[in-house]
Amino acid sequence: MRVIIQDNYEKMSLWAANYIAEKIRNHKEDRPFVLGLPTGSSPIGVYQELIRMNKSGELSFQNVVTFNMDEYLGLPRDNDQSYWYFMHENLFDHIEIPAENINILNGMTDDPEGECARYEEKIASYGGIDLFMGGIGVDGHLAFNEPYTSLSSRTGVRNLTTDTRIVNARFFGNDPEKVPAQALSVGIGTVTDSKEVLVLISGHNKARALAATVEGGVSQKWTCSALQLHNGAIIACDEAACGELTVDTYKYFLDIERAERL
């Protein structure tokens, strides 16, 4: 595991965007570059920089296929809190990417389990995901894989905890009851099957989750801890998120990343 520590959210976002851009540019296979994407506040800075690169001609998305992590069950696409809406508002409407290359779970499906199975099959049809970017919740959940979700889980229906609905209530008029109780989400196994996983962690409120991801034991309680078993896992974080790391761990990752740049 790599842990990239940056001074602040802006520098963390810039580092992550540059990393993703280099992976897309250096992709030499005949098939498209397959990119997994999250929603939420964590990736917005990355999306803004990717948009800038695309508009300036520094980066093309013509040969990129995307798969989003999750979607609320029961929200139509045109609802401004759907993740389909979020992704178009914050990324897809501002870059040149073929519409047929965008994949987002259908929250209005009449067959949730079938929708999830088809999603897994479509990922497999592209040869898997090259890089999955994600963020984590304060309880360490990755996508909508709440604590105690199986670390080998695949895309499926997830029941959202009260805590998650309370956190997300700020987008629903501060009423947790208005937050959908279920979502469709890729599984932990879906994410860790990717060739690389890049997780963004920023802010003091994510400090416990970062420590659990890097220093804790592998446990269903902290689904983010599954990244310890992935050979291509990268954590990009800011200083504010490092408050719960031991001093030795913090110094180790600063030192080893500095050595790699020399």
GROMACS .gro file of C-alpha atoms in nm:
model
  262
    1MET     CA    1   0.000   0.000   0.000
    2ARG     CA    2   0.109   0.353  -0.081
    3VAL     CA    3   0.000   0.647   0.134
    4ILE     CA    4   0.044   0.984  -0.034
    5ILE     CA    5   0.029   1.264   0.225
    6GLN     CA    6  -0.038   1.612   0.092
    7ASP     CA    7  -0.061   1.944   0.277
    8ASN     CA    8  -0.428   2.005   0.206
    9TYR     CA    9  -0.734   1.894   0.010
   10GLU     CA   10  -0.639   2.096  -0.298
   11LYS     CA   11  -0.293   1.940  -0.326
   12MET     CA   12  -0.435   1.592  -0.258
   13SER     CA   13  -0.689   1.642  -0.539
   14LEU     CA   14  -0.423   1.767  -0.779
   15TRP     CA   15  -0.198   1.469  -0.706
   16ALA     CA   16  -0.484   1.223  -0.762
   17ALA     CA   17  -0.597   1.391  -1.086
   18ASN     CA   18  -0.243   1.388  -1.223
   19TYR     CA   19  -0.205   1.020  -1.133
   20ILE     CA   20  -0.528   0.926  -1.308
   21ALA     CA   21  -0.439   1.137  -1.613
   22GLU     CA   22  -0.101   0.966  -1.648
   23LYS     CA   23  -0.262   0.624  -1.629
   24ILE     CA   24  -0.507   0.716  -1.905
   25ARG     CA   25  -0.236   0.867  -2.127
   26ASN     CA   26  -0.003   0.566  -2.084
   27HIS     CA   27  -0.272   0.305  -2.148
   28LYS     CA   28  -0.146   0.104  -2.447
   29GLU     CA   29  -0.390  -0.187  -2.460
   30ASP     CA   30  -0.636  -0.228  -2.748
   31ARG     CA   31  -0.932  -0.203  -2.514
   32PRO     CA   32  -1.044   0.122  -2.345
   33PHE     CA   33  -0.907   0.237  -2.011
   34VAL     CA   34  -1.169   0.139  -1.752
   35LEU     CA   35  -1.210   0.386  -1.466
   36GLY     CA   36  -1.421   0.340  -1.153
   37LEU     CA   37  -1.563   0.661  -1.006
   38PRO     CA   38  -1.726   0.778  -0.681
   39THR     CA   39  -1.962   1.056  -0.582
   40GLY     CA   40  -1.959   1.272  -0.268
   41SER     CA   41  -1.747   1.568  -0.166
   42SER     CA   42  -1.410   1.387  -0.175
   43PRO     CA   43  -1.366   1.363  -0.555
   44ILE     CA   44  -1.496   1.707  -0.654
   45GLY     CA   45  -1.148   1.862  -0.658
   46VAL     CA   46  -1.021   1.575  -0.873
   47TYR     CA   47  -1.310   1.614  -1.115
   48GLN     CA   48  -1.247   1.987  -1.147
   49GLU     CA   49  -0.885   1.927  -1.240
   50LEU     CA   50  -0.974   1.648  -1.488
   51ILE     CA   51  -1.224   1.885  -1.650
   52ARG     CA   52  -0.955   2.152  -1.678
   53MET     CA   53  -0.714   1.904  -1.838
   54ASN     CA   54  -0.977   1.791  -2.087
   55LYS     CA   55  -1.079   2.144  -2.186
   56SER     CA   56  -0.715   2.248  -2.231
   57GLY     CA   57  -0.643   1.950  -2.455
   58GLU     CA   58  -0.409   1.783  -2.206
   59LEU     CA   59  -0.629   1.476  -2.157
   60SER     CA   60  -0.879   1.287  -2.371
   61PHE     CA   61  -1.164   1.070  -2.244
   62GLN     CA   62  -1.252   0.931  -2.587
   63ASN     CA   63  -1.104   0.592  -2.500
   64VAL     CA   64  -1.219   0.582  -2.135
   65VAL     CA   65  -1.507   0.371  -2.002
   66THR     CA   66  -1.641   0.457  -1.657
   67PHE     CA   67  -1.830   0.259  -1.393
   68ASN     CA   68  -1.974   0.442  -1.097
   69MET     CA   69  -1.968   0.295  -0.749
   70ASP     CA   70  -2.331   0.329  -0.647
   71GLU     CA   71  -2.676   0.479  -0.686
   72TYR     CA   72  -2.972   0.534  -0.455
   73LEU     CA   73  -3.254   0.286  -0.507
   74GLY     CA   74  -3.578   0.461  -0.603
   75LEU     CA   75  -3.437   0.795  -0.721
   76PRO     CA   76  -3.493   0.885  -1.088
   77ARG     CA   77  -3.202   1.021  -1.291
   78ASP     CA   78  -3.343   1.373  -1.299
   79ASN     CA   79  -3.362   1.395  -0.919
   80ASP     CA   80  -3.088   1.639  -0.819
   81GLN     CA   81  -2.972   1.399  -0.545
   82SER     CA   82  -2.933   1.098  -0.771
   83TYR     CA   83  -2.577   1.000  -0.841
   84TRP     CA   84  -2.650   0.999  -1.214
   85TYR     CA   85  -2.734   1.369  -1.178
   86PHE     CA   86  -2.425   1.432  -0.960
   87MET     CA   87  -2.186   1.274  -1.207
   88HIS     CA   88  -2.322   1.467  -1.505
   89GLU     CA   89  -2.332   1.792  -1.309
   90ASN     CA   90  -1.977   1.753  -1.175
   91LEU     CA   91  -1.794   1.569  -1.454
   92PHE     CA   92  -1.961   1.412  -1.756
   93ASP     CA   93  -2.135   1.724  -1.891
   94HIS     CA   94  -1.798   1.905  -1.896
   95ILE     CA   95  -1.572   1.651  -2.069
   96GLU     CA   96  -1.563   1.482  -2.407
   97ILE     CA   97  -1.659   1.124  -2.328
   98PRO     CA   98  -1.890   0.908  -2.540
   99ALA     CA   99  -2.226   0.870  -2.366
  100GLU     CA  100  -2.220   0.496  -2.430
  101ASN     CA  101  -1.898   0.471  -2.228
  102ILE     CA  102  -2.069   0.592  -1.908
  103ASN     CA  103  -2.205   0.322  -1.678
  104ILE     CA  104  -2.416   0.404  -1.370
  105LEU     CA  105  -2.642   0.164  -1.185
  106ASN     CA  106  -3.013   0.219  -1.255
  107GLY     CA  107  -3.182   0.320  -0.931
  108MET     CA  108  -3.528   0.290  -1.086
  109THR     CA  109  -3.490  -0.070  -1.200
  110ASP     CA  110  -3.773  -0.316  -1.141
  111ASP     CA  111  -3.514  -0.590  -1.094
  112PRO     CA  112  -3.241  -0.468  -0.855
  113GLU     CA  113  -3.061  -0.800  -0.829
  114GLY     CA  114  -3.067  -0.847  -1.205
  115GLU     CA  115  -2.938  -0.492  -1.255
  116CYS     CA  116  -2.647  -0.563  -1.020
  117ALA     CA  117  -2.564  -0.893  -1.192
  118ARG     CA  118  -2.563  -0.721  -1.531
  119TYR     CA  119  -2.332  -0.452  -1.394
  120GLU     CA  120  -2.079  -0.714  -1.281
  121GLU     CA  121  -2.104  -0.885  -1.620
  122LYS     CA  122  -2.045  -0.560  -1.806
  123ILE     CA  123  -1.737  -0.483  -1.595
  124ALA     CA  124  -1.605  -0.830  -1.675
  125SER     CA  125  -1.677  -0.781  -2.047
  126TYR     CA  126  -1.419  -0.499  -2.051
  127GLY     CA  127  -1.159  -0.713  -1.880
  128GLY     CA  128  -1.214  -0.557  -1.538
  129ILE     CA  129  -1.148  -0.211  -1.400
  130ASP     CA  130  -0.802  -0.063  -1.445
  131LEU     CA  131  -0.827   0.197  -1.169
  132PHE     CA  132  -1.107   0.246  -0.918
  133MET     CA  133  -1.109   0.580  -0.741
  134GLY     CA  134  -1.312   0.603  -0.422
  135GLY     CA  135  -1.371   0.787  -0.100
  136ILE     CA  136  -1.464   0.650   0.240
  137GLY     CA  137  -1.711   0.746   0.509
  138VAL     CA  138  -1.627   0.835   0.867
  139ASP     CA  139  -1.700   0.472   0.958
  140GLY     CA  140  -1.470   0.351   0.682
  141HIS     CA  141  -1.739   0.237   0.440
  142LEU     CA  142  -1.628   0.212   0.080
  143ALA     CA  143  -1.907   0.280  -0.172
  144PHE     CA  144  -2.224   0.183   0.021
  145ASN     CA  145  -2.056  -0.117   0.182
  146GLU     CA  146  -2.146  -0.035   0.541
  147PRO     CA  147  -1.960  -0.187   0.838
  148TYR     CA  148  -1.988  -0.566   0.847
  149THR     CA  149  -2.046  -0.601   0.473
  150SER     CA  150  -1.856  -0.904   0.345
  151LEU     CA  151  -1.509  -0.818   0.220
  152SER     CA  152  -1.573  -1.049  -0.077
  153SER     CA  153  -1.909  -0.888  -0.163
  154ARG     CA  154  -2.013  -0.815  -0.520
  155THR     CA  155  -2.246  -0.551  -0.664
  156GLY     CA  156  -2.583  -0.571  -0.490
  157VAL     CA  157  -2.856  -0.404  -0.289
  158ARG     CA  158  -2.737  -0.238   0.032
  159ASN     CA  159  -2.942  -0.129   0.332
  160LEU     CA  160  -2.814   0.207   0.456
  161THR     CA  161  -2.745   0.257   0.825
  162THR     CA  162  -2.908   0.530   1.028
  163ASP     CA  163  -2.569   0.700   1.061
  164THR     CA  164  -2.522   0.711   0.684
  165ARG     CA  165  -2.871   0.851   0.631
  166ILE     CA  166  -2.807   1.118   0.897
  167VAL     CA  167  -2.477   1.217   0.733
  168ASN     CA  168  -2.643   1.237   0.390
  169ALA     CA  169  -2.950   1.420   0.524
  170ARG     CA  170  -2.777   1.754   0.452
  171PHE     CA  171  -2.857   1.688   0.085
  172PHE     CA  172  -3.222   1.608   0.161
  173GLY     CA  173  -3.338   1.910   0.357
  174ASN     CA  174  -3.167   1.784   0.674
  175ASP     CA  175  -3.432   1.512   0.705
  176PRO     CA  176  -3.282   1.159   0.735
  177GLU     CA  177  -3.622   1.010   0.653
  178LYS     CA  178  -3.599   1.160   0.305
  179VAL     CA  179  -3.272   0.979   0.237
  180PRO     CA  180  -3.341   0.653   0.053
  181ALA     CA  181  -3.306   0.353   0.282
  182GLN     CA  182  -3.141   0.138   0.015
  183ALA     CA  183  -2.887   0.176  -0.261
  184LEU     CA  184  -2.727  -0.029  -0.535
  185SER     CA  185  -2.354  -0.055  -0.482
  186VAL     CA  186  -2.047  -0.229  -0.612
  187GLY     CA  187  -1.907  -0.472  -0.358
  188ILE     CA  188  -1.579  -0.467  -0.175
  189GLY     CA  189  -1.474  -0.760  -0.392
  190THR     CA  190  -1.572  -0.565  -0.703
  191VAL     CA  191  -1.345  -0.279  -0.600
  192THR     CA  192  -1.051  -0.495  -0.492
  193ASP     CA  193  -1.064  -0.692  -0.818
  194SER     CA  194  -0.951  -0.371  -0.991
  195LYS     CA  195  -0.589  -0.351  -1.099
  196GLU     CA  196  -0.544  -0.037  -0.886
  197VAL     CA  197  -0.754   0.130  -0.618
  198LEU     CA  198  -0.703   0.497  -0.534
  199VAL     CA  199  -0.890   0.615  -0.224
  200LEU     CA  200  -0.920   0.982  -0.125
  201ILE     CA  201  -0.931   1.062   0.247
  202SER     CA  202  -0.940   1.419   0.372
  203GLY     CA  203  -1.038   1.609   0.685
  204HIS     CA  204  -1.018   1.554   1.060
  205ASN     CA  205  -1.346   1.363   1.061
  206LYS     CA  206  -1.187   1.087   0.849
  207ALA     CA  207  -0.879   1.045   1.073
  208ARG     CA  208  -1.006   0.730   1.249
  209ALA     CA  209  -1.101   0.578   0.916
  210LEU     CA  210  -0.757   0.647   0.769
  211ALA     CA  211  -0.588   0.488   1.070
  212ALA     CA  212  -0.814   0.183   1.042
  213THR     CA  213  -0.740   0.156   0.670
  214VAL     CA  214  -0.362   0.172   0.713
  215GLU     CA  215  -0.280   0.046   1.063
  216GLY     CA  216  -0.579  -0.155   1.184
  217GLY     CA  217  -0.649  -0.522   1.132
  218VAL     CA  218  -0.842  -0.644   0.829
  219SER     CA  219  -1.200  -0.650   0.950
  220GLN     CA  220  -1.558  -0.631   0.825
  221LYS     CA  221  -1.610  -0.357   1.084
  222TRP     CA  222  -1.392  -0.131   0.871
  223THR     CA  223  -1.460  -0.235   0.513
  224CYS     CA  224  -1.187   0.006   0.399
  225SER     CA  225  -0.934  -0.225   0.566
  226ALA     CA  226  -0.972  -0.468   0.273
  227LEU     CA  227  -0.732  -0.238   0.087
  228GLN     CA  228  -0.450  -0.385   0.295
  229LEU     CA  229  -0.485  -0.703   0.090
  230HIS     CA  230  -0.463  -0.524  -0.245
  231ASN     CA  231  -0.127  -0.508  -0.416
  232GLY     CA  232  -0.217  -0.188  -0.601
  233ALA     CA  233  -0.385   0.015  -0.327
  234ILE     CA  234  -0.306   0.385  -0.294
  235ILE     CA  235  -0.436   0.622  -0.028
  236ALA     CA  236  -0.419   0.992  -0.114
  237CYS     CA  237  -0.483   1.199   0.199
  238ASP     CA  238  -0.429   1.542   0.347
  239GLU     CA  239  -0.255   1.639   0.670
  240ALA     CA  240  -0.585   1.688   0.850
  241ALA     CA  241  -0.674   1.321   0.800
  242CYS     CA  242  -0.347   1.197   0.953
  243GLY     CA  243  -0.429   1.288   1.313
  244GLU     CA  244  -0.485   0.929   1.429
  245LEU     CA  245  -0.182   0.774   1.257
  246THR     CA  246   0.111   0.686   1.481
  247VAL     CA  247   0.413   0.911   1.437
  248ASP     CA  248   0.624   0.624   1.302
  249THR     CA  249   0.364   0.536   1.036
  250TYR     CA  250   0.328   0.899   0.933
  251LYS     CA  251   0.706   0.943   0.904
  252TYR     CA  252   0.748   0.612   0.719
  253PHE     CA  253   0.514   0.705   0.436
  254LEU     CA  254   0.659   1.055   0.403
  255ASP     CA  255   1.007   0.901   0.386
  256ILE     CA  256   0.930   0.618   0.146
  257GLU     CA  257   0.742   0.843  -0.099
  258ARG     CA  258   1.025   1.098  -0.088
  259ALA     CA  259   1.273   0.818  -0.165
  260GLU     CA  260   1.066   0.705  -0.467
  261ARG     CA  261   1.081   1.055  -0.613
  262LEU     CA  262   1.463   1.074  -0.591
   0.00000   0.00000   0.00000
